[in-house]
XYZ file of C-alpha atoms in Angstrom:
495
model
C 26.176 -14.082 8.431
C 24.438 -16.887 7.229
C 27.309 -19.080 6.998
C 27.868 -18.797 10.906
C 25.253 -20.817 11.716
C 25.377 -23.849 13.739
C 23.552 -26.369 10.705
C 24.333 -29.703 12.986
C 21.559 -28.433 16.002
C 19.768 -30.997 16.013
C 16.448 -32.316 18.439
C 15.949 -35.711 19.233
C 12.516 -37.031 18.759
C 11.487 -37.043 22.323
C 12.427 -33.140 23.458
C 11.101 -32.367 20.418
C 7.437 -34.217 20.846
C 7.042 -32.183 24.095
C 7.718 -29.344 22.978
C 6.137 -29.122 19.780
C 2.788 -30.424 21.897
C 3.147 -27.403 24.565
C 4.075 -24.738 21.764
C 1.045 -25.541 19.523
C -1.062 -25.639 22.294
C 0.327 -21.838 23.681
C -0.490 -21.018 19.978
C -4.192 -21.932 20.138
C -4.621 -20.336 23.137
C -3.030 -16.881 22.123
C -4.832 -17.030 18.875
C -8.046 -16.414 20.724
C -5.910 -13.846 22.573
C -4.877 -11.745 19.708
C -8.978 -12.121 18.318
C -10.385 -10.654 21.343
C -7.688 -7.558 21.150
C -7.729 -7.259 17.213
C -4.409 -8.100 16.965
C -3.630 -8.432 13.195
C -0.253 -11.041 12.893
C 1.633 -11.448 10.297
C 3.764 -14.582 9.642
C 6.685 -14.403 7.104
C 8.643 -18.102 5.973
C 11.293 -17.927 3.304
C 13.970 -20.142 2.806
C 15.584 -22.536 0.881
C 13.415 -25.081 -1.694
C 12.681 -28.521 0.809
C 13.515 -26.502 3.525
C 10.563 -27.704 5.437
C 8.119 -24.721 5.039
C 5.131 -26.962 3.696
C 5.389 -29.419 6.996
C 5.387 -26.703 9.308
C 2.780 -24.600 8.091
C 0.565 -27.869 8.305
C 1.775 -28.795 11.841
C 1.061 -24.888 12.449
C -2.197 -24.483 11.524
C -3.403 -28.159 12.735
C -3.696 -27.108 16.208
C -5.361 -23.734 15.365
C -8.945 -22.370 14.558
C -9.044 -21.871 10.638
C -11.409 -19.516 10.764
C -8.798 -17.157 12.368
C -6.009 -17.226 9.844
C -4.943 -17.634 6.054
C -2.295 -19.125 4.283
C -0.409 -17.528 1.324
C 1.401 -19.585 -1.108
C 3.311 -16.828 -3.492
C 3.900 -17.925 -6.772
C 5.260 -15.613 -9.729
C 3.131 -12.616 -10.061
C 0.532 -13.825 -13.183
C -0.071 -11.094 -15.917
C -2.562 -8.771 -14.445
C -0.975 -8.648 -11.098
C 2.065 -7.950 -13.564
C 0.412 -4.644 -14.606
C 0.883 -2.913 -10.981
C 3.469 -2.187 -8.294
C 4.878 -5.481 -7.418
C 3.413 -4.810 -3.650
C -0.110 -4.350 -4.285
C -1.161 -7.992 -4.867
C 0.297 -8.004 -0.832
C -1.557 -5.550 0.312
C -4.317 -6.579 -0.799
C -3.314 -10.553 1.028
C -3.396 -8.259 4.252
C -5.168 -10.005 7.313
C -7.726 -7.785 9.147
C -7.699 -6.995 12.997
C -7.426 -10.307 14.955
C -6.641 -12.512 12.151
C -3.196 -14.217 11.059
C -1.630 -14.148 7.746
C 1.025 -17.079 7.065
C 3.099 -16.256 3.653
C 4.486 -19.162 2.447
C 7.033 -17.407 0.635
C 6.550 -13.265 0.020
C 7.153 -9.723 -1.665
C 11.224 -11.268 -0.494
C 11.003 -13.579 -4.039
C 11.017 -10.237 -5.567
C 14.734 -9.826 -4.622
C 15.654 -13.481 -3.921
C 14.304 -15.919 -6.496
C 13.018 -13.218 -9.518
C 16.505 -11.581 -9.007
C 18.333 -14.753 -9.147
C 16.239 -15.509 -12.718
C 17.144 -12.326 -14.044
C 13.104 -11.479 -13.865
C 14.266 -8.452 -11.515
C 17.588 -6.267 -12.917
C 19.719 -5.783 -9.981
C 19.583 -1.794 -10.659
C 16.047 -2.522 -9.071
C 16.937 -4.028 -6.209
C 17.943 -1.073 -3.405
C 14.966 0.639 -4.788
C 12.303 -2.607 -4.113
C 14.424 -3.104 -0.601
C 13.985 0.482 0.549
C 10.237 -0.040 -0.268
C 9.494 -3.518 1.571
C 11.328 -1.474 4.265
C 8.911 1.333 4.189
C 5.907 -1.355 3.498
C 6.960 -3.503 7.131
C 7.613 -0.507 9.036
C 4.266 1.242 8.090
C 2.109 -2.172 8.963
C 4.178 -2.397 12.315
C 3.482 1.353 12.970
C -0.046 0.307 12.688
C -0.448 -2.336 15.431
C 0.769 -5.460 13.288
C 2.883 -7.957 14.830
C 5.109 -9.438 12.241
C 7.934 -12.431 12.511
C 9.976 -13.092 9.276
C 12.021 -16.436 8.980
C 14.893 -17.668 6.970
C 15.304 -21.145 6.898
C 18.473 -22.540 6.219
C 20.079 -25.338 4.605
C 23.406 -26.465 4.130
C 24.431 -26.826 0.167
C 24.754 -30.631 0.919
C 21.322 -30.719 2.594
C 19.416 -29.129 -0.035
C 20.578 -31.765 -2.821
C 19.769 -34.899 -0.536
C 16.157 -33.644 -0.249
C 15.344 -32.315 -3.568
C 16.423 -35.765 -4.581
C 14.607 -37.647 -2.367
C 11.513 -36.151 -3.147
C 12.036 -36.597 -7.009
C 12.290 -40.185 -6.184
C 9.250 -40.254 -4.224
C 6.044 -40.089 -6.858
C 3.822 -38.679 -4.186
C 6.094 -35.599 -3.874
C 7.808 -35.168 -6.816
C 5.478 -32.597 -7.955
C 6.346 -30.536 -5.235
C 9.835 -30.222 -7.040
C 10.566 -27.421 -9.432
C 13.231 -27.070 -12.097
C 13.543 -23.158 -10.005
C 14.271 -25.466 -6.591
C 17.289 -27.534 -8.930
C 18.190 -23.840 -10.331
C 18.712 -22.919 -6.329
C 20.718 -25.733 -5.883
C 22.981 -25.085 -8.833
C 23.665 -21.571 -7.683
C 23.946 -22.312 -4.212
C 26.553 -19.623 -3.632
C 24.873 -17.133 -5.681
C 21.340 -17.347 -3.819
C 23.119 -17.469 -0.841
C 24.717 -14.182 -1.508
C 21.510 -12.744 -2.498
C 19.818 -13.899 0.924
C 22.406 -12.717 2.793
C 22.248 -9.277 1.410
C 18.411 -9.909 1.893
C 18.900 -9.929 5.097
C 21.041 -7.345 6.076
C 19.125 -5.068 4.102
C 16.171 -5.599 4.983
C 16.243 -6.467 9.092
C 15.207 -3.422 10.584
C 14.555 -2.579 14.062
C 10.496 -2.731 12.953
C 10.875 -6.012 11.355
C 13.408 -8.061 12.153
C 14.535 -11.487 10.866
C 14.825 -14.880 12.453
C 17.695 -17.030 11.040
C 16.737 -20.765 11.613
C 19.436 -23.341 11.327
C 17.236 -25.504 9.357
C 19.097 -29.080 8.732
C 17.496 -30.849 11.431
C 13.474 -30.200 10.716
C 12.792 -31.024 14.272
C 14.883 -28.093 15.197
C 13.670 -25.770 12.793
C 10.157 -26.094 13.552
C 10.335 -25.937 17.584
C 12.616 -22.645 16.996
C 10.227 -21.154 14.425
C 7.371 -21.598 16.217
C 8.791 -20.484 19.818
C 9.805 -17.096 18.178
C 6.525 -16.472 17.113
C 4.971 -17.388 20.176
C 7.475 -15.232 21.950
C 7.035 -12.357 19.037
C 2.806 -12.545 19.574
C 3.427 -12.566 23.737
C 5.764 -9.470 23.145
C 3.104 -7.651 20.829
C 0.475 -8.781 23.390
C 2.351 -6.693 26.082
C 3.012 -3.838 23.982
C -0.917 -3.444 23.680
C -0.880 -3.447 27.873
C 1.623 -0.621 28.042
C 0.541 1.777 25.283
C 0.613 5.215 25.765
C -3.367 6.792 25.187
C -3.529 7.931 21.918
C -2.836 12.137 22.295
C -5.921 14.548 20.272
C -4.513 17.775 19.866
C -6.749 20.918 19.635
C -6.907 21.249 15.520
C -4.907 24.394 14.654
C -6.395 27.175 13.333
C -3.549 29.635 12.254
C -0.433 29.013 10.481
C 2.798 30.181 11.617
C 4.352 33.002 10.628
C 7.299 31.382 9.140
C 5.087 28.860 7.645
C 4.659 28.554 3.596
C 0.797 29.544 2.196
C 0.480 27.868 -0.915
C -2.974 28.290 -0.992
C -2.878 32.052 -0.599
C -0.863 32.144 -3.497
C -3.355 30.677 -5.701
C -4.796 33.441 -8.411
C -8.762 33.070 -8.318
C -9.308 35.550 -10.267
C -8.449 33.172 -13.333
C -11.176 32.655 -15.596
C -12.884 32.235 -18.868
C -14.965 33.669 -21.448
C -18.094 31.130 -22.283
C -16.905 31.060 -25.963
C -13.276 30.577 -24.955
C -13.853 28.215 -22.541
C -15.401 25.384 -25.350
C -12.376 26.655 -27.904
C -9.953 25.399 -24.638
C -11.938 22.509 -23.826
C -12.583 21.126 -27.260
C -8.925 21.350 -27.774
C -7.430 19.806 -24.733
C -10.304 17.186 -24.867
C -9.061 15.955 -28.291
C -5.168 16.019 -26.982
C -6.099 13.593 -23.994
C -8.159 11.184 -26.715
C -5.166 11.980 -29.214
C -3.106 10.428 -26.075
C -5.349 7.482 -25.352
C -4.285 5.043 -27.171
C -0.639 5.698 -26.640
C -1.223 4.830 -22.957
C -2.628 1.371 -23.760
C -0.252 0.627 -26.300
C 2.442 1.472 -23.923
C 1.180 -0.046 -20.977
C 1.040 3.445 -19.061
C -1.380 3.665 -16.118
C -2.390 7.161 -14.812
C -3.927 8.300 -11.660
C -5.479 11.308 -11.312
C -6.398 12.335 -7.577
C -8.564 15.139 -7.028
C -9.050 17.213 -3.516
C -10.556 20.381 -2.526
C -12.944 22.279 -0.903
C -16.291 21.055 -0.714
C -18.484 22.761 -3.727
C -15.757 23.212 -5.368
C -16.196 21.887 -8.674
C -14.500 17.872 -8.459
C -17.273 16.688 -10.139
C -17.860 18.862 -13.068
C -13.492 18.403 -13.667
C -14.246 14.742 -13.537
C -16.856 14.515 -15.924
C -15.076 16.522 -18.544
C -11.844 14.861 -17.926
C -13.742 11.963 -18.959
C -16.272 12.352 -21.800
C -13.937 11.894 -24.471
C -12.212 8.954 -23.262
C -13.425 5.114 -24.259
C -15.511 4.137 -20.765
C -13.072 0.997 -21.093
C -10.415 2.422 -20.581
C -10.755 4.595 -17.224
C -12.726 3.957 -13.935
C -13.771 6.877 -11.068
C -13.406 5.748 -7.685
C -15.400 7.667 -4.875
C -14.041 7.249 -1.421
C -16.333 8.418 1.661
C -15.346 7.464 5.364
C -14.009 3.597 5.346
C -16.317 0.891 6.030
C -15.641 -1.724 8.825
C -13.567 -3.574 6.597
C -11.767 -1.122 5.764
C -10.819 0.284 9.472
C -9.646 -3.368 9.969
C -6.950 -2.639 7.739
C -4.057 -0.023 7.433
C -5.400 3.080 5.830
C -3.457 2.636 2.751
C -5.483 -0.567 1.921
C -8.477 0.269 0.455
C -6.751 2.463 -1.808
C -4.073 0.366 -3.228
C -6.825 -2.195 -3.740
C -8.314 0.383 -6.521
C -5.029 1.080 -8.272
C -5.872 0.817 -11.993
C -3.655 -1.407 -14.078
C -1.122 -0.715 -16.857
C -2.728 0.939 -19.511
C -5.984 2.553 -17.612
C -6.768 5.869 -16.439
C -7.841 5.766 -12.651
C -9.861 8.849 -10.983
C -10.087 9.176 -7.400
C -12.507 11.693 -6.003
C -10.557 11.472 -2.459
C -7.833 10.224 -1.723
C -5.462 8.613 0.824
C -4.858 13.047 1.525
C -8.379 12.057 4.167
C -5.262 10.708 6.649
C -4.466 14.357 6.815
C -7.103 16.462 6.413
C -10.537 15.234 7.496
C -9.331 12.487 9.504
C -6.951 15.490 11.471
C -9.417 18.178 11.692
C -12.521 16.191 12.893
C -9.871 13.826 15.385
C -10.866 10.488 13.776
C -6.931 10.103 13.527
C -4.555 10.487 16.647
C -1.937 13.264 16.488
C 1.010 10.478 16.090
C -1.038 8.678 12.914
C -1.483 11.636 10.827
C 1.975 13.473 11.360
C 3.414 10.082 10.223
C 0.571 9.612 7.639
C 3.274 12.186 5.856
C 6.195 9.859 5.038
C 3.875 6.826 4.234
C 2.092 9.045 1.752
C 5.171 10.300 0.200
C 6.584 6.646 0.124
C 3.149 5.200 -1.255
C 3.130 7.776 -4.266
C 7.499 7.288 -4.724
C 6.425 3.823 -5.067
C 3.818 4.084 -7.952
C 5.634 6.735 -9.924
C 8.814 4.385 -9.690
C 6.477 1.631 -11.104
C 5.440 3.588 -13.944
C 2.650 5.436 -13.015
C 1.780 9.336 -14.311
C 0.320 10.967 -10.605
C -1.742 13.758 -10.836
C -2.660 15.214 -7.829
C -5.124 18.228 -8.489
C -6.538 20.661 -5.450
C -9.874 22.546 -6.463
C -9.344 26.395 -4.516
C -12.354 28.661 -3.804
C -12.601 31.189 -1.667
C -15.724 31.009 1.479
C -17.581 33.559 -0.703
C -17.981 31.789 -3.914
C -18.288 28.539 -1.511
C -21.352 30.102 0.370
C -22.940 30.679 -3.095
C -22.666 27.499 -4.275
C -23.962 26.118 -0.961
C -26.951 28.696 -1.714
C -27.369 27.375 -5.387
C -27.488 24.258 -4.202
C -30.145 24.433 -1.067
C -32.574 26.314 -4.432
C -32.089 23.690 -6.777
C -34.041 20.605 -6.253
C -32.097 18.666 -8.649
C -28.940 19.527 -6.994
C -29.871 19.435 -3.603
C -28.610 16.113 -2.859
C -25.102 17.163 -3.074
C -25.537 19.724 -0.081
C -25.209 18.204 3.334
C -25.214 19.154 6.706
C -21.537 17.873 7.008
C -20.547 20.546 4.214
C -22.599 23.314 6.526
C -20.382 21.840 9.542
C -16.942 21.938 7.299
C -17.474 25.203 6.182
C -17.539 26.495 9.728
C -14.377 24.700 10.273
C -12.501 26.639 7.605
C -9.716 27.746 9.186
C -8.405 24.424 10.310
C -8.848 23.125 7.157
C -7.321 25.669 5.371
C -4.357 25.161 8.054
C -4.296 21.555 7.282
C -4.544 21.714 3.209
C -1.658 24.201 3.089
C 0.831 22.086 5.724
C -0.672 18.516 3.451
C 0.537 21.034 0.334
C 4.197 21.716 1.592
C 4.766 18.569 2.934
C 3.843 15.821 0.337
C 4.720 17.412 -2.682
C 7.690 15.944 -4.136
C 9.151 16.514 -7.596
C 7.906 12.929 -8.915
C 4.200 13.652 -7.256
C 3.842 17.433 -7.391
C -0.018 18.889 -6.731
C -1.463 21.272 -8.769
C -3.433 24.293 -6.764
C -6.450 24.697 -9.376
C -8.194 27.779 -9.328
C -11.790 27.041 -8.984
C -13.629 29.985 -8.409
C -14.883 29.894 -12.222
C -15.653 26.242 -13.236
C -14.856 26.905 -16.627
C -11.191 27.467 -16.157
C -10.877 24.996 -13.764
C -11.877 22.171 -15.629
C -9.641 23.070 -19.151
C -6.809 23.609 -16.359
C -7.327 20.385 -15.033
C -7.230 18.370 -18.488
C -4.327 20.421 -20.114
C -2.357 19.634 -16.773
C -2.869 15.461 -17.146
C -2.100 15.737 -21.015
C 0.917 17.497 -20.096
C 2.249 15.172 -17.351
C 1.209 12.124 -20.414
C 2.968 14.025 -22.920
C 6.183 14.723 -20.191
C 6.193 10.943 -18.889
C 6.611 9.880 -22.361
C 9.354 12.073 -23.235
C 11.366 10.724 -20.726
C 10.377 7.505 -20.549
């Protein structure tokens, strides 16, 4: 593929003035465009070392407003982005609604230049492909328009630059012995980019090869794609279908599974037993503490369930005998305006813990498909495919290393109601009642519907849930600790 393109197009200085002039100004003026719609844009170049990159992000973002855009030179990961999925610290480089986000280079030198230095094994490879596949296509599902660019350079090309700007004392810093390594392997890293490219061009995000010999040429074809590729996102907005709200459904279907009905609440524990079982599962998970951080092990324990149903009291024994170093709870309520600007997902990778921690999340990314469905905060198309990208997000953190445990807290309306009631009589407990649990409870059924359809569809063999039952607290909470020590003690088995 990449050896069939045309490498003497060339501009001559002229054409290539006036059209440079009318493109930057078209770019100005949809800039302000893409603002006033919350259009989020995101701008991928990769390419060869010298290939021009530098000079045309600066000839880029001279003509625009730079309060509307960011630029982000990727360098290796450094050791604490090290300690999570390779994709986070890009998620987290995500530009909000209306803005512009330029990578100068990407998550690509994950399977370009950290393959080509052995810093990636190639039995990695399909899986990190299959999940930059799955990372495009869910910010393009979204509303993100997204142009990715190879720039090319003949083997001859790339030599005569890297060694003119070694000569040149202003810009031989700019040279690294990884841009001489490129040129050495030539073949090689064109191989790799090739298989880049075929791999990874989907119909969601595809690429742009630019025939990049002639910088005049490479720049006025780079930056009338994305003009073109902003115009065609522009008109997509115009022609969208109104988002569809189904009527929330109440009932399951007959030939429909009912995990939840399943669940025995009748479990339960004697006081006395219940701090024999919780002394002694308490000491395995400290036992296993120090393991983890040895080891480099991050877990993440996610907990939903019915409201009153007993999160917080799991939580806080889950935690008491662990070093308050070494884990961190996360609360999540409804997103924040920053938050909305962003894909869903965002705010959650964002609060990943690292290698070596335990990370609590009271809530969870399950919201997309449960509160978010029943109270119509999410369009029917957004949380039916809030599925896959859930199942994908978890694949990709257990396939990084991390131990998932995904707990929901059952109770039945009757033990709910009297925990509402205990609540309302207590004045030290009354600020956990609201009149948002009153209105969920009357919404049971859908929820229920929901939970049980979340329940069937996202639970995979690497990121099974575990249907607690919560009806008495005390079992519930040695359940939930003797089910994370056994998923620790199971991940290290097999590690």
């Amino acid at each position: 593929m990449l050896d069939t393109l045309d490498l003497t197009l060339s501009l001559d200085k002229e054409s290539y003035k006036t059209q440079i002039e009318a493109l930057m100004k078209e770019l100005r003026s949809l800039q302000q465009t893409c603002r006033d719609k919350k259009l989020p844009i995101i701008i991928v170049l990769e390419g060869w070392a010298a290939a021009g990159k530098g000079g045309l992000v600066k000839k880029m973002v001279g003509y625009m407003d730079p309060r509307g855009f960011t630029v982000h030179p990727i360098w290796p990961p450094t050791n604490e982005e090290s300690r999570y999925p390779f994709l986070r610290r890009f998620w987290q480089k995500l530009p909000p609604q209306g803005s512009i986000g330029i990578f100068y280079h990407s998550w690509y030198t994950h399977v370009l230049e950290e393959r080509l230095f052995g810093r990636v094994s190639e039995a990695e490879v399909p899986m990190a492909m299959r999940q930059i596949n799955a990372f495009e296509r869910q910010l393009v599902d979204d509303g993100v328009a997204m142009a990715k660019f190879w720039i090319h350079l003949s083997k001859k090309e790339l030599k005569q630059r890297l060694k003119k700007s070694s000569e040149d004392e202003l810009e031989a810093w700019r040279v690294r012995p990884e841009d001489w390594k490129q040129a050495k392997n030539y073949d090689t890293y064109c191989t790799l980019a090739e298989e880049m490219v075929i791999h990874t061009g989907t119909g969601s995000a595809p690429w742009t090869l630019v025939e990049g010999d002639c910088k005049r040429w490479a720049r006025v074809k780079v930056l009338s794609t994305m003009v073109a590729s902003i115009k065609e996102a522009l008109d997509r907005l115009h022609i969208q279908v109104p988002p569809v709200f189904t009527t929330p459904q109440n009932h399951l279907e007959p030939t429909e599974p009912n995990p939840l009905a399943a669940v025995n609440l009748k479990s339960a524990f004697a006081s006395d037993d219940y701090k024999i079982q919780l002394r002694h599962q308490q000491a395995n998970l400290g036992q296993l503490q120090q393991t983890l951080y040895q080891q480099q092990i991050p877990i993440l324990a996610l907990f939903e369930g019915w409201d009153a149903a007993g999160k917080g009291g799991a939580i806080k024994r889950l935690t008491d005998i662990l070093d308050p170093r070494s884990y961190e709870v996360n609360t999540f309520a409804a997103p924040t305006d920053e938050e909305k600007a962003h894909h869903y997902l965002w705010r959650f990778w964002r609060r990943l813990p690292p290698a070596g921690k335990l990370g609590v999340f009271d809530r969870s990314w399950y919201g997309r498909v449960l509160v978010e469905r029943v109270e119509g905060f999410a369009t029917e198309l957004e949380w039916r495919r809030a599925y896959q990208e859930i199942n994908e997000f978890e694949e990709q953190l257990t396939s990084a290393g991390y131990v998932l445990v995904k707990f929901w807290l059952h109770i039945d309306q009757e033990e709910q109601l009297k925990r509402f009631q205990e609540r309302q009589d207590n004045p030290y407990k009354l600020h956990k009642l609201t009149e948002e649990d009153w209105r969920n409870r009357e919404k049971w059924p859908l929820y229920e519907v929901a939970s049980n359809q979340m329940i069937q569809r996202t639970h995979t063999p690497n990121a099974p849930w575990t249907l607690v039952a919560a009806n008495d607290k005390y079992y519930a909470r040695v359940k939930v600790i003797e089910t994370v020590v056994e998923a620790i003690r199971h991940h290290l088995k097999h590690r």
